[in-house]
Each structure stands twice: as structure tokens, then as C-alpha cells.
PDB file of C-alpha atoms (C1' of nucleotides) in Angstrom:
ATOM      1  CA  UNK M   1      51.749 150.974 104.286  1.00  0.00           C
ATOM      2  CA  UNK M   2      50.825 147.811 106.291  1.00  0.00           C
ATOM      3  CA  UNK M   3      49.708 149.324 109.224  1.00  0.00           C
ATOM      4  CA  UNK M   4      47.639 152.076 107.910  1.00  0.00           C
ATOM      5  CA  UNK M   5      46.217 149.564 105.305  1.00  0.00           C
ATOM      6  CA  UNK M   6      45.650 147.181 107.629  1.00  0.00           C
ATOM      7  CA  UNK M   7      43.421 149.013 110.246  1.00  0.00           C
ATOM      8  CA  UNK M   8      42.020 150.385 107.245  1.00  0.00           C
ATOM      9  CA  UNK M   9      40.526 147.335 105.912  1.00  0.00           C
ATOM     10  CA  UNK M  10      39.450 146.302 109.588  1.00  0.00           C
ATOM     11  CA  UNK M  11      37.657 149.320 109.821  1.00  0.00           C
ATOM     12  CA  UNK M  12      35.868 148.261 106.228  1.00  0.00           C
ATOM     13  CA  UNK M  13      35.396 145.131 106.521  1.00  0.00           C
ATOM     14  CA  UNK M  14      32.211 146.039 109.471  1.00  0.00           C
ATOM     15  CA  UNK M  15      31.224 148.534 107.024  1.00  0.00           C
ATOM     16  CA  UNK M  16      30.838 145.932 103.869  1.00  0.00           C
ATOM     17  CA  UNK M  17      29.555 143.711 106.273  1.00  0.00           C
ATOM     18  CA  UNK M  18      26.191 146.085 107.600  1.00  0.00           C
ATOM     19  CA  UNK M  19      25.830 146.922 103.372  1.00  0.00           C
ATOM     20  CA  UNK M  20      25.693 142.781 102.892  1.00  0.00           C
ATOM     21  CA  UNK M  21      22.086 142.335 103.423  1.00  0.00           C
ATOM     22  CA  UNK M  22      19.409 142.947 101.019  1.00  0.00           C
ATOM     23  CA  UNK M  23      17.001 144.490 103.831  1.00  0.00           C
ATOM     24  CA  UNK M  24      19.430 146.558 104.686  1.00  0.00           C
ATOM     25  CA  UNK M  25      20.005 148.170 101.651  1.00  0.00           C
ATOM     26  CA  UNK M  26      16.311 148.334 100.922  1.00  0.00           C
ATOM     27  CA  UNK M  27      16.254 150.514 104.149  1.00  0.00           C
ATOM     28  CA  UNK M  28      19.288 152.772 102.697  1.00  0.00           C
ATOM     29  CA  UNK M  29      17.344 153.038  99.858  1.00  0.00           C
ATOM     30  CA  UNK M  30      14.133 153.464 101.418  1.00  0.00           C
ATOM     31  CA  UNK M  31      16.065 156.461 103.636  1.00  0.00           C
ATOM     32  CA  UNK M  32      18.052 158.123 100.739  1.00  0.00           C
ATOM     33  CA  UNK M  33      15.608 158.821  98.974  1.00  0.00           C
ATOM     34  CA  UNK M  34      12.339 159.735 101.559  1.00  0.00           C
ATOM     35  CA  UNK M  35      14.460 160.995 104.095  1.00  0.00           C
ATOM     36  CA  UNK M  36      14.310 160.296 107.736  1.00  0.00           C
ATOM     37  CA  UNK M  37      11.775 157.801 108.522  1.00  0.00           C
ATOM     38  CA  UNK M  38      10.111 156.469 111.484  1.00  0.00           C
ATOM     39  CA  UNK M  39      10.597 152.527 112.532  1.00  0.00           C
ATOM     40  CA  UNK M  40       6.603 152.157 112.164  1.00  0.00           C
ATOM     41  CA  UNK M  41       6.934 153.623 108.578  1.00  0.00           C
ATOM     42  CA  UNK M  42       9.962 151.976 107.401  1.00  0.00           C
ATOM     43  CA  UNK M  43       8.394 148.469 108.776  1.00  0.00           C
ATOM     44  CA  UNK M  44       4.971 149.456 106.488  1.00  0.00           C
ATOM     45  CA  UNK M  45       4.654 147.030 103.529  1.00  0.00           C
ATOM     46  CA  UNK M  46       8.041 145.409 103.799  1.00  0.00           C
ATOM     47  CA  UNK M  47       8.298 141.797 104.670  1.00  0.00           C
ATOM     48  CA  UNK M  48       9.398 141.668 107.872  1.00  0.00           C
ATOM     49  CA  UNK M  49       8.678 142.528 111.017  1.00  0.00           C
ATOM     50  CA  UNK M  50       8.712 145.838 113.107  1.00  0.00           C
ATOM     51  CA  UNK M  51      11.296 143.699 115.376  1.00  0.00           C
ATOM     52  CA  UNK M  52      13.812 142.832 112.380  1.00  0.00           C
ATOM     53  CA  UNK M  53      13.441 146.227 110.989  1.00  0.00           C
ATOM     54  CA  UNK M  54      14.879 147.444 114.298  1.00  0.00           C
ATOM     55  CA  UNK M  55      17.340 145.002 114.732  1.00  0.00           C
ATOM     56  CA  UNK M  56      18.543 145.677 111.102  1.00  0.00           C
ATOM     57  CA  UNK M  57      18.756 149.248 111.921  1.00  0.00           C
ATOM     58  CA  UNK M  58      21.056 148.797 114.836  1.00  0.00           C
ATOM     59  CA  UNK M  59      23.328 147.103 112.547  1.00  0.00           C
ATOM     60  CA  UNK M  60      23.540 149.957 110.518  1.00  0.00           C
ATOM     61  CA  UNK M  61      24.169 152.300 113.527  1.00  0.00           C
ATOM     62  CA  UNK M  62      26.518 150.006 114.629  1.00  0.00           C
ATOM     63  CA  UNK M  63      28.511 150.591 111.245  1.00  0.00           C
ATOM     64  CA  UNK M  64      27.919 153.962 111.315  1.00  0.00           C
ATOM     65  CA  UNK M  65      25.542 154.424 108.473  1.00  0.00           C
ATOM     66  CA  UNK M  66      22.849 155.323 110.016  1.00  0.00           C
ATOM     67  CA  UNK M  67      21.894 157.130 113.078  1.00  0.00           C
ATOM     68  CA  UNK M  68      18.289 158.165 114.974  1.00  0.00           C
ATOM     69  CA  UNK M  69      16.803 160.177 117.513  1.00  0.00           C
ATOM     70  CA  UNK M  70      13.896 160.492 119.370  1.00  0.00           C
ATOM     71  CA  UNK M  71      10.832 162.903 118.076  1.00  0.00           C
ATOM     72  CA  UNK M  72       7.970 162.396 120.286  1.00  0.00           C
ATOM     73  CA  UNK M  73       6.909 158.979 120.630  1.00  0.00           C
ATOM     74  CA  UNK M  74       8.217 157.627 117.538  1.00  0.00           C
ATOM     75  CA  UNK M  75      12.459 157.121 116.783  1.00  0.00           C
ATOM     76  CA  UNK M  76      13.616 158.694 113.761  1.00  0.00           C
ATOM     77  CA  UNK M  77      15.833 157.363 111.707  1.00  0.00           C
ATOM     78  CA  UNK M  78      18.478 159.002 109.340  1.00  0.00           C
ATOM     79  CA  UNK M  79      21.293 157.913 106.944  1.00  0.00           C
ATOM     80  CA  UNK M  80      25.080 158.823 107.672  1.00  0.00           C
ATOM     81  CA  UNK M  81      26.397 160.298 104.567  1.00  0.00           C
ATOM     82  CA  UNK M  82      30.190 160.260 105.463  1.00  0.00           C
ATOM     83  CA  UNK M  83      30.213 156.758 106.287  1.00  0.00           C
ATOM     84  CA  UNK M  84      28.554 155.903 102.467  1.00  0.00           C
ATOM     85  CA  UNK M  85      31.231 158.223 101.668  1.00  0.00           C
ATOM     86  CA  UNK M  86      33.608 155.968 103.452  1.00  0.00           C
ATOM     87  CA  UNK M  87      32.642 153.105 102.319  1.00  0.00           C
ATOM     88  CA  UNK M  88      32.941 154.464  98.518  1.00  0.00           C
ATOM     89  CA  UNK M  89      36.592 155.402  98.734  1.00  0.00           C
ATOM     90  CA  UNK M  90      37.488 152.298 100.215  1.00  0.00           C
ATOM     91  CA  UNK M  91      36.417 150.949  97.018  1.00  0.00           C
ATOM     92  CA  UNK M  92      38.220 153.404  95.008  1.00  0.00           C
ATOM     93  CA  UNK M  93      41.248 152.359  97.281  1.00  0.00           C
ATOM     94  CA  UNK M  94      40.761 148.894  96.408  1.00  0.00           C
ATOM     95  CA  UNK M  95      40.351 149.498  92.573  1.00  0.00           C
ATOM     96  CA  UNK M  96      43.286 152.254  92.900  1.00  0.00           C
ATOM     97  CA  UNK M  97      45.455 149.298  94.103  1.00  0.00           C
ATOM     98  CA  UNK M  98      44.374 146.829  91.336  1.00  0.00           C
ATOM     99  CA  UNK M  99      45.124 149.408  88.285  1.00  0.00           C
ATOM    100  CA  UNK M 100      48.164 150.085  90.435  1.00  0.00           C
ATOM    101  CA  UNK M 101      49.162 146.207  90.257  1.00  0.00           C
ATOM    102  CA  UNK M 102      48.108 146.259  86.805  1.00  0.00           C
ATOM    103  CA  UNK M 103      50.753 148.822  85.815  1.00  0.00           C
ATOM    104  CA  UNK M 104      53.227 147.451  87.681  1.00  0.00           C
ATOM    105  CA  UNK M 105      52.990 144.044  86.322  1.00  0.00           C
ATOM    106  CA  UNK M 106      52.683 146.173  82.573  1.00  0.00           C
ATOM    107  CA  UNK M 107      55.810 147.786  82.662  1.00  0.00           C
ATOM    108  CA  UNK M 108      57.862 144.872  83.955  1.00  0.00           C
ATOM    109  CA  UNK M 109      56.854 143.377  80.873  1.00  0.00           C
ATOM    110  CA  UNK M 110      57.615 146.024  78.921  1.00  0.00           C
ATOM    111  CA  UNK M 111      61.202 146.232  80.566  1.00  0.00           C
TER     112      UNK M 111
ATOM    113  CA  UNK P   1      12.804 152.197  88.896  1.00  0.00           C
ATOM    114  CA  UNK P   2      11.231 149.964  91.493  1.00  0.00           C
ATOM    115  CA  UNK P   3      12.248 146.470  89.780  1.00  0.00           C
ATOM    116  CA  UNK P   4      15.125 147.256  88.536  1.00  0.00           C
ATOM    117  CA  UNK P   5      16.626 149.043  91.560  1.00  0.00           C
ATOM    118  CA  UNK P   6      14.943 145.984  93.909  1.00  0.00           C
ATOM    119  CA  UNK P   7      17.079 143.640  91.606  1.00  0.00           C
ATOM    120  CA  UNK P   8      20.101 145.601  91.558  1.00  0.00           C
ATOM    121  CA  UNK P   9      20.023 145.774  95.181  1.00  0.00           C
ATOM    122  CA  UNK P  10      19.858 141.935  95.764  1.00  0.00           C
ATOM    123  CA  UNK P  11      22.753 141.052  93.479  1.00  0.00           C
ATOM    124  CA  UNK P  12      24.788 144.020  95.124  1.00  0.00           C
ATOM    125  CA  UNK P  13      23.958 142.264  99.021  1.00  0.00           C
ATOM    126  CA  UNK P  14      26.183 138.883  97.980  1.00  0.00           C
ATOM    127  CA  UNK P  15      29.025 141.204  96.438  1.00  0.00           C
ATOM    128  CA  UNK P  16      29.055 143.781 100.020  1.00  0.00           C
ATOM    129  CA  UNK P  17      28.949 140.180 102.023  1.00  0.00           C
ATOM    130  CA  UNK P  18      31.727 138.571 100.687  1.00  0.00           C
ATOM    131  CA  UNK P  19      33.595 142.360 101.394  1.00  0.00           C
ATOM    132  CA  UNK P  20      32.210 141.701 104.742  1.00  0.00           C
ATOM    133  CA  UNK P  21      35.040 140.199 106.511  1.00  0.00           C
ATOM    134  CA  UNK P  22      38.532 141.050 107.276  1.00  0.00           C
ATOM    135  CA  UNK P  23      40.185 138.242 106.353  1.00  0.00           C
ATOM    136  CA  UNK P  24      38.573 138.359 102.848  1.00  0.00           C
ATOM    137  CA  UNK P  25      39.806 141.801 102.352  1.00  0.00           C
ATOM    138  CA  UNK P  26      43.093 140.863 103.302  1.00  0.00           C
ATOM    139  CA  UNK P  27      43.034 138.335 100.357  1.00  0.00           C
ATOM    140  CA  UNK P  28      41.829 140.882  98.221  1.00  0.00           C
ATOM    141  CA  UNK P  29      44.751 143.054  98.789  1.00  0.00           C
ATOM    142  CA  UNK P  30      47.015 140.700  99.130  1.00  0.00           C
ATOM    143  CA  UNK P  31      46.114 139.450  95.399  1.00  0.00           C
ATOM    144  CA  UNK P  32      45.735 142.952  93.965  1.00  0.00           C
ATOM    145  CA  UNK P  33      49.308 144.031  94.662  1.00  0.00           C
ATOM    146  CA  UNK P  34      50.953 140.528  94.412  1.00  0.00           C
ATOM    147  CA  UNK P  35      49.194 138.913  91.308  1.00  0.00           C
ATOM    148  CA  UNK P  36      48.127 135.897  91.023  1.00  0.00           C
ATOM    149  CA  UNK P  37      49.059 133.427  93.913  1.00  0.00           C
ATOM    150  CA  UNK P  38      48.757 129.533  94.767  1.00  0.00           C
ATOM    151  CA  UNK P  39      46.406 128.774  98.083  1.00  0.00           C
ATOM    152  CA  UNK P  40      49.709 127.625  99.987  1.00  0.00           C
ATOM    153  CA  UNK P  41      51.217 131.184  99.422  1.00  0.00           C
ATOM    154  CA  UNK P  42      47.962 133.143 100.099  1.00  0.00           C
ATOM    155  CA  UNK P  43      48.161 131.152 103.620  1.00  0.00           C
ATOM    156  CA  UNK P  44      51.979 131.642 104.504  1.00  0.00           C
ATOM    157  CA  UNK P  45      52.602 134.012 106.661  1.00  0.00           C
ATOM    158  CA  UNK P  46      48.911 134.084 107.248  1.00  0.00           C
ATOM    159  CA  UNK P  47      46.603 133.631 110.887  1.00  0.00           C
ATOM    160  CA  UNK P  48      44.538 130.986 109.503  1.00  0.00           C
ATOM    161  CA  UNK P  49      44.400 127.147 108.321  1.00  0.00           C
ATOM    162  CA  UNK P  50      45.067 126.786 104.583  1.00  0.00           C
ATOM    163  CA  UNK P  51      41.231 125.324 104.620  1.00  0.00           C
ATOM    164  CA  UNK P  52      40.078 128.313 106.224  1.00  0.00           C
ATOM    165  CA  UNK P  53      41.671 130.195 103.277  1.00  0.00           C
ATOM    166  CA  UNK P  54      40.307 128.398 100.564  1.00  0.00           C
ATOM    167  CA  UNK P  55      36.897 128.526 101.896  1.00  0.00           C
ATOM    168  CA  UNK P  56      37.291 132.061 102.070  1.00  0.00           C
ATOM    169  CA  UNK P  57      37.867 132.164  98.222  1.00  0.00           C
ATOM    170  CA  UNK P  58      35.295 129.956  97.701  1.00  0.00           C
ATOM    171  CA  UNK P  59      33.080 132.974  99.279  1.00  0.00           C
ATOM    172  CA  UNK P  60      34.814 135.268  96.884  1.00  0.00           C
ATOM    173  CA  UNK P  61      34.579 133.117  93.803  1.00  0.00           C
ATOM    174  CA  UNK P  62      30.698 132.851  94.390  1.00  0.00           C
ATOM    175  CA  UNK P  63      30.138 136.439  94.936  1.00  0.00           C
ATOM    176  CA  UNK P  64      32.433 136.681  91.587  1.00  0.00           C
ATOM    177  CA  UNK P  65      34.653 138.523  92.898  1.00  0.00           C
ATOM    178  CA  UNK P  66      38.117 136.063  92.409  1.00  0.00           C
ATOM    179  CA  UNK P  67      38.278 132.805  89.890  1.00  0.00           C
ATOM    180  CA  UNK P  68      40.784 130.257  89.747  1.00  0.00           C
ATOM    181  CA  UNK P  69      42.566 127.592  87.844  1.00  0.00           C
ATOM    182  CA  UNK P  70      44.395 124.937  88.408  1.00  0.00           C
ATOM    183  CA  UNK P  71      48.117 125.152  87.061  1.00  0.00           C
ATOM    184  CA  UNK P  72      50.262 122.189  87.695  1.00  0.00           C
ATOM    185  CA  UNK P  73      49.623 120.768  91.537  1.00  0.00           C
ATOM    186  CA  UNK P  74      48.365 124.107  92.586  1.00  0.00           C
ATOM    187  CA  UNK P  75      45.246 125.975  92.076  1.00  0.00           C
ATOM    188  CA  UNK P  76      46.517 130.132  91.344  1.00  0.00           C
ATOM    189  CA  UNK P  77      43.864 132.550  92.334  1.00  0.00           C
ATOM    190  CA  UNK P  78      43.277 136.077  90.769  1.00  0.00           C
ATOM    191  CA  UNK P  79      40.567 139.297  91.557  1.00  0.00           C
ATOM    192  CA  UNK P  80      37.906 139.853  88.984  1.00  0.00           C
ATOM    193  CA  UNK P  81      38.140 143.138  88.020  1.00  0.00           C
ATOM    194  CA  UNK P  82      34.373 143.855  86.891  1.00  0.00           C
ATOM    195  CA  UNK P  83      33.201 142.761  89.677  1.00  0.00           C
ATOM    196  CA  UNK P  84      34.583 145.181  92.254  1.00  0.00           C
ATOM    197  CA  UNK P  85      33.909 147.437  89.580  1.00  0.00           C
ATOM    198  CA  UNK P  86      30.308 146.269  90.014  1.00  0.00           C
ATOM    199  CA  UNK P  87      30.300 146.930  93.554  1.00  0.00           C
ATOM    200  CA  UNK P  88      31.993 150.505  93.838  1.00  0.00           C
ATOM    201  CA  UNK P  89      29.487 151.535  90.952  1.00  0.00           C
ATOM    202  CA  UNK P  90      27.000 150.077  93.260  1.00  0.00           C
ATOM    203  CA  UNK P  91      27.840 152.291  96.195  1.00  0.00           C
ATOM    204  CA  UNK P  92      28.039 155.260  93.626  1.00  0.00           C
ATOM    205  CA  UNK P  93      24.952 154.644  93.203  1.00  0.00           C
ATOM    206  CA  UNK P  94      23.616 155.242  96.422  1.00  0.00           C
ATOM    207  CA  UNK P  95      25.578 157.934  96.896  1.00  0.00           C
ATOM    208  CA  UNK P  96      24.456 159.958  93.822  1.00  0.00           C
ATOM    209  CA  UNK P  97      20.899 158.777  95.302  1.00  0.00           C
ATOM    210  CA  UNK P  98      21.721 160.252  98.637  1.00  0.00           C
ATOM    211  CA  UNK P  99      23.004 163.203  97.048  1.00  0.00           C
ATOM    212  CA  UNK P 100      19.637 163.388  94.326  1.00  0.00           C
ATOM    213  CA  UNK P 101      17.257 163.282  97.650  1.00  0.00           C
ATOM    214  CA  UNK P 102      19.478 166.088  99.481  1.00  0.00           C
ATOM    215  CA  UNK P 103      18.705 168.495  96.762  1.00  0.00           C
ATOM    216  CA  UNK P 104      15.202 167.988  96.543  1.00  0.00           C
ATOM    217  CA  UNK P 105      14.719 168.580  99.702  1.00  0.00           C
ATOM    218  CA  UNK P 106      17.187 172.046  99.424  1.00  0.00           C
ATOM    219  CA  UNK P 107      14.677 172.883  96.352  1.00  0.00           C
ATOM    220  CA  UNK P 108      11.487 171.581  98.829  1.00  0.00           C
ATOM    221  CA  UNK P 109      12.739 173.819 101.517  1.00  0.00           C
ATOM    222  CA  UNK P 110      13.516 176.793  99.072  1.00  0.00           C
ATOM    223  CA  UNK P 111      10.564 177.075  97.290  1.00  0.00           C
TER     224      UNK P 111
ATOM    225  C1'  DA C   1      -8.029 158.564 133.166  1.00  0.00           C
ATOM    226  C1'  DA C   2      -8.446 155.394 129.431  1.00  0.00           C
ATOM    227  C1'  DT C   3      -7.139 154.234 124.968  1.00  0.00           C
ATOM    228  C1'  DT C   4      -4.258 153.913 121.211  1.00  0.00           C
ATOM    229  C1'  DC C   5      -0.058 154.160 118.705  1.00  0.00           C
ATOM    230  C1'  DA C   6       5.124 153.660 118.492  1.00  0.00           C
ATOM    231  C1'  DT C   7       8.865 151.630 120.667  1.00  0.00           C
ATOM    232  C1'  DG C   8      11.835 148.955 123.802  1.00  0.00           C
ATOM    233  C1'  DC C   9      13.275 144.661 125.856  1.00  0.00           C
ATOM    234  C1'  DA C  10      13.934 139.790 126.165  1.00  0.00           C
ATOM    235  C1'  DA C  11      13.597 135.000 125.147  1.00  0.00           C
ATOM    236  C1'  DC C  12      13.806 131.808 121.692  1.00  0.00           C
ATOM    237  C1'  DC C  13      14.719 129.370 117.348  1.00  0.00           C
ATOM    238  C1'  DT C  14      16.947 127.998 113.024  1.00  0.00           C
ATOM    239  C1'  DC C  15      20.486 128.441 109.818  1.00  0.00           C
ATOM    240  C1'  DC C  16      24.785 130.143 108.250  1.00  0.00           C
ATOM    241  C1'  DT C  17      29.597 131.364 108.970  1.00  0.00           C
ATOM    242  C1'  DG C  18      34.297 131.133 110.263  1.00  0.00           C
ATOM    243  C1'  DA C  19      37.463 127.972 111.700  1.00  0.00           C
ATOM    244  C1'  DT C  20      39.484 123.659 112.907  1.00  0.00           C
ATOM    245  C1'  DT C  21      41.121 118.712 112.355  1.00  0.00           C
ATOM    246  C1'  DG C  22      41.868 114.373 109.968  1.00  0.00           C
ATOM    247  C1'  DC C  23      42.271 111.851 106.008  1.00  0.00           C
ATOM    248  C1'  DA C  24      42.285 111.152 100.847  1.00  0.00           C
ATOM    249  C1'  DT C  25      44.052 112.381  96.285  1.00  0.00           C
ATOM    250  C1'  DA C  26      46.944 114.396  92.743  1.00  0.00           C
ATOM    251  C1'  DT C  27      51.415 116.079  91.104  1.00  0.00           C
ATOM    252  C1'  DT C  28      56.225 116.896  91.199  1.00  0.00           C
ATOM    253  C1'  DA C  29      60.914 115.531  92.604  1.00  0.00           C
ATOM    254  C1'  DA C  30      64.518 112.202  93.851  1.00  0.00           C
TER     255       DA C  30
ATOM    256  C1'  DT R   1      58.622 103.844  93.063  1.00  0.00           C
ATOM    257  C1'  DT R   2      58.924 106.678  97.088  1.00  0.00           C
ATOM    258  C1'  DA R   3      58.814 110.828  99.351  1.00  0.00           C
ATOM    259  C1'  DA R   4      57.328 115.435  99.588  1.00  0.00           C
ATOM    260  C1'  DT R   5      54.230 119.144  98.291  1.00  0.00           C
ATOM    261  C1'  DA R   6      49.632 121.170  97.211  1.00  0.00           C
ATOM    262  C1'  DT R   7      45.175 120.619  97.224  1.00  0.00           C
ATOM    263  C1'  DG R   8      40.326 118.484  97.933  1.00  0.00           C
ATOM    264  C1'  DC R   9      36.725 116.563 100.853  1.00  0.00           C
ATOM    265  C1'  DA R  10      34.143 115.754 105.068  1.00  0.00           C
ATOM    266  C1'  DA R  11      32.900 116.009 109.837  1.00  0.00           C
ATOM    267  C1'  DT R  12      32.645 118.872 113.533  1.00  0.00           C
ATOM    268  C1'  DC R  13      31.976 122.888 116.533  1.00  0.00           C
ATOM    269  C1'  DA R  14      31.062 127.491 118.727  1.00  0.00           C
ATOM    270  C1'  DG R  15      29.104 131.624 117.948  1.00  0.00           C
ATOM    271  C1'  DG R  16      26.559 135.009 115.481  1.00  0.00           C
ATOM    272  C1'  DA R  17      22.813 136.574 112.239  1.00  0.00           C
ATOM    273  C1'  DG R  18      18.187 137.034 110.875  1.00  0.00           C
ATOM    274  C1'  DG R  19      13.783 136.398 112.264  1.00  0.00           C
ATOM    275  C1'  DT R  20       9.717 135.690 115.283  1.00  0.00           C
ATOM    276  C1'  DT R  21       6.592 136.202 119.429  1.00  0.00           C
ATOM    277  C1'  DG R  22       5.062 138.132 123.862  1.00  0.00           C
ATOM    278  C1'  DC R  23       4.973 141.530 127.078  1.00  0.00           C
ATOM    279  C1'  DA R  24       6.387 146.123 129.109  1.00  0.00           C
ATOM    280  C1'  DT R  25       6.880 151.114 128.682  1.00  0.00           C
ATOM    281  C1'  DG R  26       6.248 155.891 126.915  1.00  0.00           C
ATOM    282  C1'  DA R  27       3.726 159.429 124.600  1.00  0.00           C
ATOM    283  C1'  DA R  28      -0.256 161.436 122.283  1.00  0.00           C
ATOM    284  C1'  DT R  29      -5.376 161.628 121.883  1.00  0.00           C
ATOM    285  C1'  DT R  30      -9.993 161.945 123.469  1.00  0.00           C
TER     286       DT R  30
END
DNA sequence: AATTCATGCAACCTCCTGATTGCATATTAA
DNA sequence: TTAATATGCAATCAGGAGGTTGCATGAATT
């Protein structure tokens, strides 16, 4: 198990770490539920600038959550279902592991 | 939904954080297979400085996802459950969001 | 062609993070 | 009590993260 589980949680670890910010996920929101979005529109009444709003989406990219393309003049963006996906069972792994300990620890006891 | 998604969202950033790092997740493993262990133990064996450990939990504890007590000379550390609970419920969340916005656009594009 | 809108690029700044080292304190063992 | 073990506290440091501003470029509009 250690080296599977081991480049497994390096792989998560970027992944947690792009989900960590609260602009961030207001941007996942923001995309899950109105879809692909321009920069210009995702920047529109949020706090901070066009600039930070680009930045932040690069660190999504760079996780693999999120991905764009060009449409004219403006950049699209999109979210990366597999990667949330990802990210999700990770989590289950994690929790998977803990009931795991859990049971172990339970039946020694009852032994 | 606005409020209480926008404060769901900025408790959930700490939690993803502190899952942010590898070394963090290591810990995480580490205690949900082994149990409860001292901070000398959690650093044997270990790449970093026992400080650099404890800080580490430190960033776990305050995202809520480990406690502690002191037992003896040693402080043991242990995984909160509800908390990573918390968080994969989190990402379930934005999945079943992800997955909500995908069908209203199928029904969009279908009617 | 001139203007306007949407981005891209780059420099810069502040603050936080991960990590280290050195020393102090508490607890157990001899 | 003395030595050894386990932890706590503090200073320090390099690098990265989040954010801003200013200017350049690319594409649509008139």
C-alpha cells in the first residue's frame, strides 16, 4: 500500500490545496451552477480584482479543476468534473481508512 | 441559499487548507490507521523536525480536524471524525451542485 | 481606422507558511 | 537528585500566496 498511497496523497494534497481558498470556491460555485463564464463576468460584483480573479483561476487549472478556452475575445472558463470527482473519493478514501481503523481497533477489543 | 451557501463555503476553505499539504495528509493517515500517537512517534521515521510536526497539528487542530491531550510527558494526538466528515459532505456538495446545473442545462437544451 | 471591451503580462508589495535551530520546562527513570 | 525523554516556546529565514497597479495586445464595433 505505501507506494500507491503515498503518490496518492501527493497527488491530493495540490488538489485540497487549490479548494483552500474561499475565492476559489466562490468561483466553483459561481461556475457549477451558471456554467462557463467569462473572466470579465466572473470578476463582476466580487471583491477583487479582474487580476486576482485570473490568478485564482490558474490555480485551479493548475489543480486540474478547472480549464478554459478562448471564444472570441473573451477566455472562457469551465469546471473539471473528474477532478471534483477526484477530490471526493479521496475523501471517501480517507474516511474508508478511519472506519477501517475503527474496526480494527473494535475487534481487538473484542478478542 | 446565498448566505448560507457564502457561509458554508468560508468555514469549508480552512478545513480544504489544512488538507492542503502533503505532509499533513501524511499525518492524517498515519493517525487513521495507527490510532492515537505521541508527537515523538508521529516524527520517527519521519522527513521533518519534531517542531515542524507539531506545528503541522497545530494547523490541523485549528481547522478541527485532530485534538490532543496531554497523557503523562507526552501529548497523544487523534483525527476528529466529524470533521472530515464535514469536509467530504462539503465536496458532495459541490458535486451534487455540479451535477444539479448539468441537468438543467440537458432540460435547457431539450426543451 | 478609431474606439471600446476583454485579456495578457509584468513588477511590486505584504503577509503567511513551512521549516529550522536553540534553549527552557516538565516528567519519568535510575 | 541526576540523567534522559518528551514537549513547549521563540527567533529566524526563504519562498510562495494573494492582491494591486500600469501598460501592452487582441478582437469586435461603428
Amino acid at each position: 500500500m505505501s507506494a500507491k498511497r503515498r503518490s496518492r496523497l501527493s497527488q491530493a494534497a495540490p488538489i485540497f490545496a487549490a479548494l483552500g481558498d474561499e475565492t476559489r470556491l466562490r468561483l466553483i460555485a459561481r461556475l457549477s451552477t451558471d456554467g462557463p463564464l467569462s473572466i470579465s463576468r466572473l470578476t463582476a460584483g466580487g471583491r477583487v480584482t479582474r487580476q486576482a480573479v485570473t490568478k485564482h483561476l490558474h490555480v485551479l487549472a493548475g489543480a486540474g479543476l478547472a480549464s478554459s478556452a478562448r471564444s472570441g475575445r473573451e477566455r472562457v472558463w469551465e469546471l473539471n468534473e473528474r477532478q471534483i470527482e477526484a477530490a471526493r473519493e479521496c475523501l471517501d478514501g480517507i474516511s474508508a481508512q478511519w472506519d477501517r481503523a475503527l474496526e480494527n481497533l473494535r475487534k481487538f477489543v473484542e478478542e
